[in-house]
Amino acid sequence: WKIASYFSFVVIVALIVLNIIPRTNNKKDILDKSIAVLPFTYLSDELDKQYLADGTMDEILLNLSKVEDLRVMSKTSVEQYRNTDKTITEICGELDVAYLLEGSFLKNGNQVRLIVQLIQPGMEGHAWSKKYDRNWQDIFSVQSEIAQLVANELQAVITPEEKKRIDEIPTEDLNAYEYYLLGKNRLNYHEKDADLWRAIDYFQQAINIDPAFALAYSALANAYYRLTISALLSPGEAYPKVSEYSQKALELNEELAYTHCLLGIVKLSYEYDYSGAEKEYMRALEIDPKSDEAHTYYARLHFLFRRTDEAIVHIDRALELDPHFFWAKLLKSELHFSADSINEAIRLLEELRNSYPYIPATYWVSAVFYTHLGRYEEALSMLDTQLALMGDDNISDEIGLQGFIYGRLDQKDEALKQQARLDELSLKGYYVSPRTRVWIYLGLDNLDEAFAVLEKAYIDHSIDPVSFILYFYPIESLQSDPRFKDYLQKIGLNN
């Protein structure tokens, strides 16, 4: 009877495999539900209206990202293809997606025209192309409709909750919406420091028109965060505003994942409230499990507490969601360096310099690594390249690291000159953290002065704990001083 039962089982399984389970060569089952939304073009020579096309593209991309069953490339990954000469096949291959969405936009008075094409490489023509001639008042419903049409074409399942989120209207006032789009444009494509301040002005005008506009508060919080990382405001000036506007945004709409990330940044970098930061990052991922940014921020927190395995899991997930996410790749190199996987860290950085030769941060991290390895000439070379890319931007950390290297090379006069360079930057209106002078004093083995300025940095809230552990912890003279343990306890890292 055992043989008969076994034979019956095999027959049943065979029938299931052959007749009930769909064949693996069925196109519907092997369909890759991945897409990139390319930058939209504006259908006129009015360059000052491009922000409308960009805003429409952003909203459609955001709506697609709300569908769990889709893999959607981030805005940062697709921006490189603005005005590109590359073919559809080349772009899809580089982004590893099955579909592209292209679009063009025009607004004339209260009338808008939106043309979108869904494209699949290897097919003749488009998967589909649609033209919308609508009133400006209908822009939100059009954005929602396009996202759902695309998802349906890719045979993605949209849950009722996802549909509800896609259909949400950000504001009832289109004047507020236009100011919001203007602010986003300045924030995303700023070339001068003044652009960040102008973005803040636009977001504030949007809020003045519609005080219930949650996304405008969130964007305003993000703008103040950009001001502090650009050293245009001190942490004490910027972070309380980031916190205030983030909390206001979440009061109006609690389901804003990136806004939770912003609050997490404040709690980690300014308040040293690590459990609070973790709650915010976890909530962000609960709202949007596909947020590559939330995974990366959470990985930084895991790293801080030496939870390296968990950090790598989140970094790998971020890169699975977006293989071209630069900041996740950079953090991965830092994690490997901290875990003494030196060769892998250096290899990853070499890849980044080859792939993103125009991003200064790659050279900064390379310089720090080479410094800790005692390869000072290579570190100085990396800093030279970085400084050439940054131009007139705030370069206080880079100057500080140069001072450290000169000190270690017994070039004391050259090291002390960097103090004067920091003073000059401060006179130009940049915020120069006391942290930057720590490098110079450590290079000169002046530990008393190093701890004195570390104390000022603590008072200033300008010590980011993750960066502190990455960049300063490996310095032997600092680590072996009894005051260092006390300092770690001050910023909540006594364990």
GROMACS .gro file of C-alpha atoms in nm:
model
  495
    1TRP     CA    1   0.000   0.000   0.000
    2LYS     CA    2   0.295   0.232   0.060
    3ILE     CA    3   0.405   0.191  -0.303
    4ALA     CA    4   0.052   0.258  -0.429
    5SER     CA    5   0.019   0.564  -0.210
    6TYR     CA    6   0.356   0.692  -0.326
    7PHE     CA    7   0.255   0.638  -0.692
    8SER     CA    8  -0.073   0.824  -0.635
    9PHE     CA    9   0.115   1.110  -0.472
   10VAL     CA   10   0.353   1.138  -0.768
   11VAL     CA   11   0.063   1.140  -1.014
   12ILE     CA   12  -0.119   1.410  -0.820
   13VAL     CA   13   0.194   1.626  -0.801
   14ALA     CA   14   0.252   1.578  -1.174
   15LEU     CA   15  -0.103   1.683  -1.254
   16ILE     CA   16  -0.068   1.990  -1.036
   17VAL     CA   17   0.262   2.087  -1.195
   18LEU     CA   18   0.142   2.025  -1.553
   19ASN     CA   19  -0.213   2.153  -1.537
   20ILE     CA   20  -0.282   2.365  -1.235
   21ILE     CA   21   0.041   2.554  -1.165
   22PRO     CA   22   0.095   2.805  -1.448
   23ARG     CA   23   0.388   2.738  -1.681
   24THR     CA   24   0.706   2.932  -1.600
   25ASN     CA   25   0.731   3.053  -1.958
   26ASN     CA   26   0.397   3.229  -1.924
   27LYS     CA   27   0.472   3.596  -1.983
   28LYS     CA   28   0.230   3.707  -1.713
   29ASP     CA   29   0.417   3.507  -1.452
   30ILE     CA   30   0.770   3.606  -1.541
   31LEU     CA   31   0.683   3.969  -1.601
   32ASP     CA   32   0.934   4.192  -1.429
   33LYS     CA   33   0.730   4.453  -1.243
   34SER     CA   34   1.005   4.713  -1.244
   35ILE     CA   35   0.993   5.063  -1.384
   36ALA     CA   36   1.183   5.391  -1.399
   37VAL     CA   37   1.006   5.723  -1.448
   38LEU     CA   38   1.233   5.946  -1.655
   39PRO     CA   39   1.240   6.325  -1.608
   40PHE     CA   40   0.946   6.484  -1.788
   41THR     CA   41   0.999   6.760  -2.044
   42TYR     CA   42   0.811   7.089  -2.062
   43LEU     CA   43   0.644   7.145  -2.399
   44SER     CA   44   0.758   7.502  -2.458
   45ASP     CA   45   1.063   7.725  -2.437
   46GLU     CA   46   0.951   7.866  -2.100
   47LEU     CA   47   1.236   7.722  -1.895
   48ASP     CA   48   1.098   7.879  -1.579
   49LYS     CA   49   0.797   7.643  -1.605
   50GLN     CA   50   1.003   7.322  -1.602
   51TYR     CA   51   0.924   7.288  -1.232
   52LEU     CA   52   0.565   7.197  -1.327
   53ALA     CA   53   0.682   6.904  -1.540
   54ASP     CA   54   0.926   6.796  -1.266
   55GLY     CA   55   0.654   6.815  -1.002
   56THR     CA   56   0.415   6.606  -1.211
   57MET     CA   57   0.684   6.345  -1.271
   58ASP     CA   58   0.765   6.338  -0.897
   59GLU     CA   59   0.403   6.279  -0.798
   60ILE     CA   60   0.353   5.996  -1.047
   61LEU     CA   61   0.677   5.833  -0.930
   62LEU     CA   62   0.568   5.874  -0.567
   63ASN     CA   63   0.229   5.717  -0.641
   64LEU     CA   64   0.391   5.421  -0.816
   65SER     CA   65   0.623   5.377  -0.517
   66LYS     CA   66   0.318   5.328  -0.295
   67VAL     CA   67   0.246   4.996  -0.470
   68GLU     CA   68   0.426   4.718  -0.284
   69ASP     CA   69   0.407   4.489  -0.587
   70LEU     CA   70   0.618   4.724  -0.801
   71ARG     CA   71   0.991   4.798  -0.802
   72VAL     CA   72   1.035   5.167  -0.881
   73MET     CA   73   1.369   5.340  -0.934
   74SER     CA   74   1.427   5.645  -0.716
   75LYS     CA   75   1.438   6.000  -0.846
   76THR     CA   76   1.811   6.025  -0.776
   77SER     CA   77   1.879   5.725  -1.001
   78VAL     CA   78   1.679   5.856  -1.297
   79GLU     CA   79   1.792   6.218  -1.282
   80GLN     CA   80   2.113   6.132  -1.468
   81TYR     CA   81   1.903   6.058  -1.778
   82ARG     CA   82   1.766   6.409  -1.811
   83ASN     CA   83   1.844   6.519  -2.170
   84THR     CA   84   2.030   6.192  -2.233
   85ASP     CA   85   2.121   6.054  -2.575
   86LYS     CA   86   2.112   5.697  -2.450
   87THR     CA   87   1.867   5.449  -2.601
   88ILE     CA   88   1.574   5.296  -2.417
   89THR     CA   89   1.752   4.960  -2.414
   90GLU     CA   90   2.067   5.116  -2.266
   91ILE     CA   91   1.875   5.296  -1.991
   92CYS     CA   92   1.673   4.988  -1.897
   93GLY     CA   93   1.991   4.782  -1.889
   94GLU     CA   94   2.175   5.028  -1.666
   95LEU     CA   95   1.881   5.065  -1.427
   96ASP     CA   96   1.785   4.697  -1.448
   97VAL     CA   97   1.418   4.770  -1.514
   98ALA     CA   98   1.167   4.623  -1.757
   99TYR     CA   99   0.975   4.944  -1.833
  100LEU     CA  100   1.029   5.317  -1.869
  101LEU     CA  101   0.770   5.591  -1.835
  102GLU     CA  102   0.837   5.909  -2.033
  103GLY     CA  103   0.628   6.222  -2.021
  104SER     CA  104   0.586   6.580  -2.134
  105PHE     CA  105   0.380   6.857  -1.979
  106LEU     CA  106   0.236   7.196  -2.074
  107LYS     CA  107   0.029   7.446  -1.876
  108ASN     CA  108  -0.147   7.730  -2.053
  109GLY     CA  109  -0.361   7.933  -1.819
  110ASN     CA  110  -0.596   7.686  -1.653
  111GLN     CA  111  -0.547   7.419  -1.921
  112VAL     CA  112  -0.285   7.145  -1.900
  113ARG     CA  113  -0.164   6.888  -2.149
  114LEU     CA  114   0.012   6.577  -2.026
  115ILE     CA  115   0.147   6.313  -2.264
  116VAL     CA  116   0.287   5.989  -2.122
  117GLN     CA  117   0.438   5.685  -2.289
  118LEU     CA  118   0.499   5.351  -2.125
  119ILE     CA  119   0.788   5.185  -2.304
  120GLN     CA  120   0.927   4.833  -2.297
  121PRO     CA  121   1.258   4.759  -2.474
  122GLY     CA  122   1.236   4.519  -2.763
  123MET     CA  123   0.876   4.608  -2.844
  124GLU     CA  124   0.785   4.805  -3.153
  125GLY     CA  125   0.662   5.144  -3.041
  126HIS     CA  126   0.518   5.197  -2.693
  127ALA     CA  127   0.336   4.961  -2.462
  128TRP     CA  128   0.087   5.246  -2.460
  129SER     CA  129   0.073   5.620  -2.502
  130LYS     CA  130  -0.189   5.854  -2.361
  131LYS     CA  131  -0.264   6.224  -2.392
  132TYR     CA  132  -0.456   6.417  -2.129
  133ASP     CA  133  -0.608   6.760  -2.196
  134ARG     CA  134  -0.754   6.865  -1.864
  135ASN     CA  135  -0.812   7.156  -1.632
  136TRP     CA  136  -0.533   7.236  -1.387
  137GLN     CA  137  -0.783   7.161  -1.109
  138ASP     CA  138  -0.779   6.796  -1.221
  139ILE     CA  139  -0.401   6.750  -1.193
  140PHE     CA  140  -0.416   6.526  -0.885
  141SER     CA  141  -0.673   6.288  -1.034
  142VAL     CA  142  -0.466   6.266  -1.355
  143GLN     CA  143  -0.148   6.183  -1.160
  144SER     CA  144  -0.338   5.916  -0.967
  145GLU     CA  145  -0.497   5.772  -1.282
  146ILE     CA  146  -0.165   5.743  -1.465
  147ALA     CA  147   0.002   5.564  -1.175
  148GLN     CA  148  -0.280   5.311  -1.153
  149LEU     CA  149  -0.285   5.256  -1.530
  150VAL     CA  150   0.089   5.186  -1.526
  151ALA     CA  151   0.055   4.948  -1.232
  152ASN     CA  152  -0.225   4.762  -1.409
  153GLU     CA  153  -0.022   4.736  -1.730
  154LEU     CA  154   0.262   4.580  -1.531
  155GLN     CA  155   0.004   4.347  -1.370
  156ALA     CA  156   0.086   4.471  -1.023
  157VAL     CA  157  -0.164   4.413  -0.744
  158ILE     CA  158  -0.289   4.737  -0.586
  159THR     CA  159  -0.438   4.680  -0.242
  160PRO     CA  160  -0.736   4.890  -0.125
  161GLU     CA  161  -0.509   5.067   0.124
  162GLU     CA  162  -0.256   5.148  -0.149
  163LYS     CA  163  -0.531   5.281  -0.375
  164LYS     CA  164  -0.653   5.502  -0.094
  165ARG     CA  165  -0.303   5.645  -0.048
  166ILE     CA  166  -0.259   5.700  -0.423
  167ASP     CA  167  -0.592   5.885  -0.443
  168GLU     CA  168  -0.507   6.120  -0.155
  169ILE     CA  169  -0.503   6.490  -0.244
  170PRO     CA  170  -0.210   6.679  -0.086
  171THR     CA  171  -0.385   7.017  -0.078
  172GLU     CA  172  -0.717   7.170  -0.181
  173ASP     CA  173  -0.547   7.491  -0.295
  174LEU     CA  174  -0.357   7.482  -0.624
  175ASN     CA  175  -0.186   7.814  -0.554
  176ALA     CA  176  -0.031   7.654  -0.246
  177TYR     CA  177   0.061   7.354  -0.460
  178GLU     CA  178   0.244   7.571  -0.715
  179TYR     CA  179   0.448   7.738  -0.440
  180TYR     CA  180   0.526   7.393  -0.304
  181LEU     CA  181   0.649   7.278  -0.646
  182LEU     CA  182   0.861   7.592  -0.682
  183GLY     CA  183   1.018   7.520  -0.344
  184LYS     CA  184   1.089   7.157  -0.431
  185ASN     CA  185   1.253   7.269  -0.754
  186ARG     CA  186   1.489   7.505  -0.568
  187LEU     CA  187   1.558   7.241  -0.304
  188ASN     CA  188   1.633   6.961  -0.550
  189TYR     CA  189   1.832   7.157  -0.806
  190HIS     CA  190   1.992   7.434  -0.602
  191GLU     CA  191   2.317   7.566  -0.744
  192LYS     CA  192   2.369   7.853  -0.499
  193ASP     CA  193   2.320   7.891  -0.126
  194ALA     CA  194   2.049   8.148  -0.196
  195ASP     CA  195   1.839   7.877  -0.363
  196LEU     CA  196   1.791   7.700  -0.030
  197TRP     CA  197   1.665   8.017   0.132
  198ARG     CA  198   1.435   8.078  -0.164
  199ALA     CA  199   1.299   7.725  -0.127
  200ILE     CA  200   1.216   7.799   0.236
  201ASP     CA  201   1.034   8.114   0.129
  202TYR     CA  202   0.825   7.920  -0.125
  203PHE     CA  203   0.733   7.649   0.127
  204GLN     CA  204   0.636   7.913   0.379
  205GLN     CA  205   0.410   8.082   0.121
  206ALA     CA  206   0.246   7.746   0.049
  207ILE     CA  207   0.180   7.701   0.421
  208ASN     CA  208   0.045   8.055   0.455
  209ILE     CA  209  -0.212   7.976   0.184
  210ASP     CA  210  -0.295   7.628   0.318
  211PRO     CA  211  -0.199   7.577   0.685
  212ALA     CA  212  -0.310   7.212   0.655
  213PHE     CA  213  -0.059   7.130   0.377
  214ALA     CA  214   0.141   6.848   0.543
  215LEU     CA  215   0.386   6.796   0.255
  216ALA     CA  216   0.481   7.164   0.262
  217TYR     CA  217   0.572   7.140   0.632
  218SER     CA  218   0.774   6.826   0.561
  219ALA     CA  219   0.958   6.996   0.275
  220LEU     CA  220   1.025   7.299   0.496
  221ALA     CA  221   1.178   7.069   0.758
  222ASN     CA  222   1.392   6.909   0.489
  223ALA     CA  223   1.510   7.250   0.367
  224TYR     CA  224   1.632   7.343   0.715
  225TYR     CA  225   1.810   7.007   0.736
  226ARG     CA  226   1.985   7.091   0.409
  227LEU     CA  227   2.090   7.425   0.555
  228THR     CA  228   2.272   7.262   0.843
  229ILE     CA  229   2.447   6.994   0.635
  230SER     CA  230   2.552   7.273   0.397
  231ALA     CA  231   2.691   7.465   0.700
  232LEU     CA  232   2.468   7.765   0.629
  233LEU     CA  233   2.314   7.733   0.976
  234SER     CA  234   2.450   7.585   1.297
  235PRO     CA  235   2.283   7.269   1.432
  236GLY     CA  236   2.140   7.477   1.716
  237GLU     CA  237   1.971   7.707   1.466
  238ALA     CA  238   1.852   7.444   1.218
  239TYR     CA  239   1.763   7.124   1.402
  240PRO     CA  240   1.492   7.271   1.630
  241LYS     CA  241   1.317   7.394   1.314
  242VAL     CA  242   1.358   7.055   1.147
  243SER     CA  243   1.193   6.900   1.452
  244GLU     CA  244   0.916   7.161   1.475
  245TYR     CA  245   0.811   7.141   1.111
  246SER     CA  246   0.843   6.762   1.096
  247GLN     CA  247   0.616   6.725   1.397
  248LYS     CA  248   0.364   6.965   1.244
  249ALA     CA  249   0.365   6.766   0.919
  250LEU     CA  250   0.304   6.442   1.109
  251GLU     CA  251   0.021   6.598   1.308
  252LEU     CA  252  -0.150   6.662   0.974
  253ASN     CA  253  -0.050   6.332   0.812
  254GLU     CA  254   0.118   6.071   1.028
  255GLU     CA  255   0.197   5.847   0.730
  256LEU     CA  256   0.486   6.048   0.583
  257ALA     CA  257   0.779   5.806   0.590
  258TYR     CA  258   1.057   6.051   0.507
  259THR     CA  259   0.929   6.296   0.769
  260HIS     CA  260   0.976   6.025   1.031
  261CYS     CA  261   1.331   5.986   0.898
  262LEU     CA  262   1.391   6.359   0.948
  263LEU     CA  263   1.274   6.334   1.308
  264GLY     CA  264   1.501   6.033   1.351
  265ILE     CA  265   1.796   6.238   1.225
  266VAL     CA  266   1.721   6.512   1.480
  267LYS     CA  267   1.696   6.262   1.763
  268LEU     CA  268   2.019   6.085   1.664
  269SER     CA  269   2.243   6.374   1.561
  270TYR     CA  270   2.112   6.659   1.778
  271GLU     CA  271   1.937   6.515   2.082
  272TYR     CA  272   2.145   6.193   2.119
  273ASP     CA  273   1.813   6.016   2.178
  274TYR     CA  274   1.897   5.687   2.012
  275SER     CA  275   1.590   5.492   2.118
  276GLY     CA  276   1.375   5.778   1.990
  277ALA     CA  277   1.563   5.774   1.659
  278GLU     CA  278   1.511   5.400   1.628
  279LYS     CA  279   1.136   5.436   1.680
  280GLU     CA  280   1.119   5.695   1.401
  281TYR     CA  281   1.316   5.483   1.154
  282MET     CA  282   1.109   5.176   1.237
  283ARG     CA  283   0.789   5.373   1.185
  284ALA     CA  284   0.919   5.504   0.852
  285LEU     CA  285   0.982   5.148   0.735
  286GLU     CA  286   0.645   5.034   0.865
  287ILE     CA  287   0.481   5.301   0.647
  288ASP     CA  288   0.708   5.247   0.348
  289PRO     CA  289   0.907   4.921   0.354
  290LYS     CA  290   1.052   5.018   0.014
  291SER     CA  291   1.215   5.339   0.133
  292ASP     CA  292   1.584   5.306   0.046
  293GLU     CA  293   1.651   5.620   0.251
  294ALA     CA  294   1.483   5.480   0.564
  295HIS     CA  295   1.679   5.155   0.533
  296THR     CA  296   2.004   5.353   0.501
  297TYR     CA  297   1.932   5.579   0.798
  298TYR     CA  298   1.839   5.277   1.008
  299ALA     CA  299   2.161   5.105   0.901
  300ARG     CA  300   2.359   5.403   1.038
  301LEU     CA  301   2.191   5.358   1.376
  302HIS     CA  302   2.263   4.984   1.379
  303PHE     CA  303   2.627   5.060   1.299
  304LEU     CA  304   2.649   5.302   1.590
  305PHE     CA  305   2.571   5.021   1.832
  306ARG     CA  306   2.794   4.771   1.657
  307ARG     CA  307   2.499   4.575   1.521
  308THR     CA  308   2.695   4.523   1.201
  309ASP     CA  309   2.493   4.229   1.070
  310GLU     CA  310   2.167   4.424   1.102
  311ALA     CA  311   2.327   4.729   0.941
  312ILE     CA  312   2.441   4.524   0.641
  313VAL     CA  313   2.092   4.372   0.605
  314HIS     CA  314   1.937   4.718   0.577
  315ILE     CA  315   2.207   4.846   0.341
  316ASP     CA  316   2.166   4.544   0.116
  317ARG     CA  317   1.790   4.594   0.119
  318ALA     CA  318   1.834   4.959   0.021
  319LEU     CA  319   2.058   4.855  -0.268
  320GLU     CA  320   1.817   4.582  -0.370
  321LEU     CA  321   1.547   4.849  -0.394
  322ASP     CA  322   1.775   5.088  -0.579
  323PRO     CA  323   2.110   4.945  -0.697
  324HIS     CA  324   2.226   5.298  -0.784
  325PHE     CA  325   2.164   5.459  -0.443
  326PHE     CA  326   2.497   5.632  -0.387
  327TRP     CA  327   2.464   5.700  -0.013
  328ALA     CA  328   2.385   5.337   0.064
  329LYS     CA  329   2.692   5.227  -0.131
  330LEU     CA  330   2.909   5.480   0.052
  331LEU     CA  331   2.781   5.369   0.392
  332LYS     CA  332   2.850   5.007   0.298
  333SER     CA  333   3.216   5.094   0.239
  334GLU     CA  334   3.227   5.266   0.580
  335LEU     CA  335   3.072   4.964   0.750
  336HIS     CA  336   3.335   4.734   0.599
  337PHE     CA  337   3.617   4.966   0.704
  338SER     CA  338   3.485   4.983   1.059
  339ALA     CA  339   3.462   4.603   1.068
  340ASP     CA  340   3.828   4.578   0.957
  341SER     CA  341   3.735   4.452   0.611
  342ILE     CA  342   3.984   4.703   0.476
  343ASN     CA  343   4.038   4.556   0.131
  344GLU     CA  344   3.665   4.533   0.065
  345ALA     CA  345   3.613   4.891   0.185
  346ILE     CA  346   3.888   5.022  -0.045
  347ARG     CA  347   3.750   4.818  -0.336
  348LEU     CA  348   3.400   4.960  -0.286
  349LEU     CA  349   3.538   5.314  -0.275
  350GLU     CA  350   3.734   5.261  -0.596
  351GLU     CA  351   3.412   5.148  -0.762
  352LEU     CA  352   3.233   5.458  -0.635
  353ARG     CA  353   3.505   5.692  -0.760
  354ASN     CA  354   3.483   5.530  -1.103
  355SER     CA  355   3.103   5.538  -1.114
  356TYR     CA  356   3.049   5.876  -0.947
  357PRO     CA  357   3.365   6.082  -1.014
  358TYR     CA  358   3.169   6.405  -0.968
  359ILE     CA  359   3.047   6.342  -0.609
  360PRO     CA  360   3.284   6.496  -0.350
  361ALA     CA  361   3.179   6.269  -0.062
  362THR     CA  362   3.350   5.970  -0.224
  363TYR     CA  363   3.687   6.144  -0.205
  364TRP     CA  364   3.623   6.261   0.153
  365VAL     CA  365   3.562   5.909   0.282
  366SER     CA  366   3.858   5.780   0.078
  367ALA     CA  367   4.079   6.048   0.236
  368VAL     CA  368   3.966   5.952   0.587
  369PHE     CA  369   4.034   5.583   0.522
  370TYR     CA  370   4.379   5.647   0.379
  371THR     CA  371   4.457   5.875   0.674
  372HIS     CA  372   4.373   5.602   0.926
  373LEU     CA  373   4.587   5.360   0.725
  374GLY     CA  374   4.881   5.602   0.742
  375ARG     CA  375   4.877   5.653   0.364
  376TYR     CA  376   4.894   6.030   0.397
  377GLU     CA  377   5.002   6.123   0.046
  378GLU     CA  378   4.710   5.929  -0.101
  379ALA     CA  379   4.479   6.097   0.148
  380LEU     CA  380   4.602   6.444   0.046
  381SER     CA  381   4.553   6.354  -0.319
  382MET     CA  382   4.192   6.256  -0.250
  383LEU     CA  383   4.134   6.582  -0.064
  384ASP     CA  384   4.279   6.783  -0.353
  385THR     CA  385   4.031   6.621  -0.591
  386GLN     CA  386   3.744   6.677  -0.352
  387LEU     CA  387   3.829   7.044  -0.298
  388ALA     CA  388   3.848   7.101  -0.674
  389LEU     CA  389   3.495   6.961  -0.707
  390MET     CA  390   3.351   7.162  -0.418
  391GLY     CA  391   3.469   7.504  -0.528
  392ASP     CA  392   3.338   7.772  -0.293
  393ASP     CA  393   3.134   7.538  -0.073
  394ASN     CA  394   3.207   7.499   0.295
  395ILE     CA  395   3.520   7.285   0.321
  396SER     CA  396   3.588   7.308   0.694
  397ASP     CA  397   3.607   6.932   0.758
  398GLU     CA  398   3.844   6.891   0.466
  399ILE     CA  399   4.068   7.170   0.597
  400GLY     CA  400   4.067   7.008   0.941
  401LEU     CA  401   4.172   6.672   0.799
  402GLN     CA  402   4.450   6.838   0.601
  403GLY     CA  403   4.571   6.991   0.927
  404PHE     CA  404   4.573   6.647   1.091
  405ILE     CA  405   4.779   6.499   0.807
  406TYR     CA  406   5.030   6.786   0.806
  407GLY     CA  407   5.071   6.740   1.181
  408ARG     CA  408   5.141   6.369   1.140
  409LEU     CA  409   5.392   6.451   0.865
  410ASP     CA  410   5.575   6.682   1.112
  411GLN     CA  411   5.479   6.989   0.909
  412LYS     CA  412   5.365   7.186   1.213
  413ASP     CA  413   5.359   7.528   1.045
  414GLU     CA  414   5.145   7.395   0.761
  415ALA     CA  415   4.911   7.231   1.011
  416LEU     CA  416   4.866   7.558   1.202
  417LYS     CA  417   4.792   7.745   0.878
  418GLN     CA  418   4.473   7.542   0.852
  419GLN     CA  419   4.343   7.718   1.163
  420ALA     CA  420   4.361   8.047   0.974
  421ARG     CA  421   4.180   7.892   0.677
  422LEU     CA  422   3.897   7.788   0.908
  423ASP     CA  423   3.877   8.142   1.043
  424GLU     CA  424   3.848   8.273   0.686
  425LEU     CA  425   3.559   8.035   0.615
  426SER     CA  426   3.380   8.157   0.925
  427LEU     CA  427   3.419   8.518   0.810
  428LYS     CA  428   3.254   8.421   0.479
  429GLY     CA  429   2.939   8.331   0.672
  430TYR     CA  430   2.976   7.954   0.690
  431TYR     CA  431   2.917   7.770   1.014
  432VAL     CA  432   3.252   7.617   1.115
  433SER     CA  433   3.203   7.349   1.377
  434PRO     CA  434   3.457   7.323   1.661
  435ARG     CA  435   3.474   6.958   1.549
  436THR     CA  436   3.687   7.058   1.250
  437ARG     CA  437   3.967   7.189   1.475
  438VAL     CA  438   3.979   6.858   1.663
  439TRP     CA  439   4.156   6.709   1.361
  440ILE     CA  440   4.431   6.970   1.373
  441TYR     CA  441   4.500   6.937   1.745
  442LEU     CA  442   4.505   6.558   1.723
  443GLY     CA  443   4.751   6.577   1.435
  444LEU     CA  444   4.976   6.789   1.655
  445ASP     CA  445   4.925   6.553   1.954
  446ASN     CA  446   4.775   6.838   2.157
  447LEU     CA  447   4.513   6.634   2.338
  448ASP     CA  448   4.422   6.905   2.589
  449GLU     CA  449   4.315   7.143   2.310
  450ALA     CA  450   4.149   6.855   2.123
  451PHE     CA  451   3.925   6.776   2.420
  452ALA     CA  452   3.859   7.146   2.480
  453VAL     CA  453   3.717   7.190   2.130
  454LEU     CA  454   3.533   6.857   2.156
  455GLU     CA  455   3.356   7.004   2.457
  456LYS     CA  456   3.260   7.309   2.248
  457ALA     CA  457   3.131   7.077   1.975
  458TYR     CA  458   2.919   6.895   2.233
  459ILE     CA  459   2.769   7.223   2.354
  460ASP     CA  460   2.713   7.319   1.990
  461HIS     CA  461   2.549   6.983   1.910
  462SER     CA  462   2.779   6.959   1.609
  463ILE     CA  463   2.907   6.608   1.681
  464ASP     CA  464   2.717   6.359   1.469
  465PRO     CA  465   2.768   6.035   1.666
  466VAL     CA  466   2.797   5.812   1.359
  467SER     CA  467   3.056   6.033   1.191
  468PHE     CA  468   3.240   6.071   1.522
  469ILE     CA  469   3.280   5.695   1.561
  470LEU     CA  470   3.372   5.648   1.195
  471TYR     CA  471   3.623   5.930   1.166
  472PHE     CA  472   3.769   5.991   1.514
  473TYR     CA  473   3.736   5.661   1.702
  474PRO     CA  474   4.024   5.491   1.510
  475ILE     CA  475   4.275   5.756   1.629
  476GLU     CA  476   4.483   5.573   1.890
  477SER     CA  477   4.591   5.876   2.094
  478LEU     CA  478   4.229   5.986   2.135
  479GLN     CA  479   4.096   5.641   2.215
  480SER     CA  480   4.357   5.570   2.482
  481ASP     CA  481   4.292   5.893   2.675
  482PRO     CA  482   4.066   5.843   2.983
  483ARG     CA  483   3.870   6.155   2.887
  484PHE     CA  484   3.752   5.983   2.571
  485LYS     CA  485   3.537   5.735   2.764
  486ASP     CA  486   3.379   6.023   2.956
  487TYR     CA  487   3.306   6.200   2.628
  488LEU     CA  488   3.138   5.893   2.482
  489GLN     CA  489   2.920   5.876   2.791
  490LYS     CA  490   2.819   6.240   2.738
  491ILE     CA  491   2.683   6.165   2.393
  492GLY     CA  492   2.512   5.848   2.511
  493LEU     CA  493   2.764   5.597   2.376
  494ASN     CA  494   2.905   5.469   2.703
  495ASN     CA  495   2.812   5.112   2.609
   0.00000   0.00000   0.00000
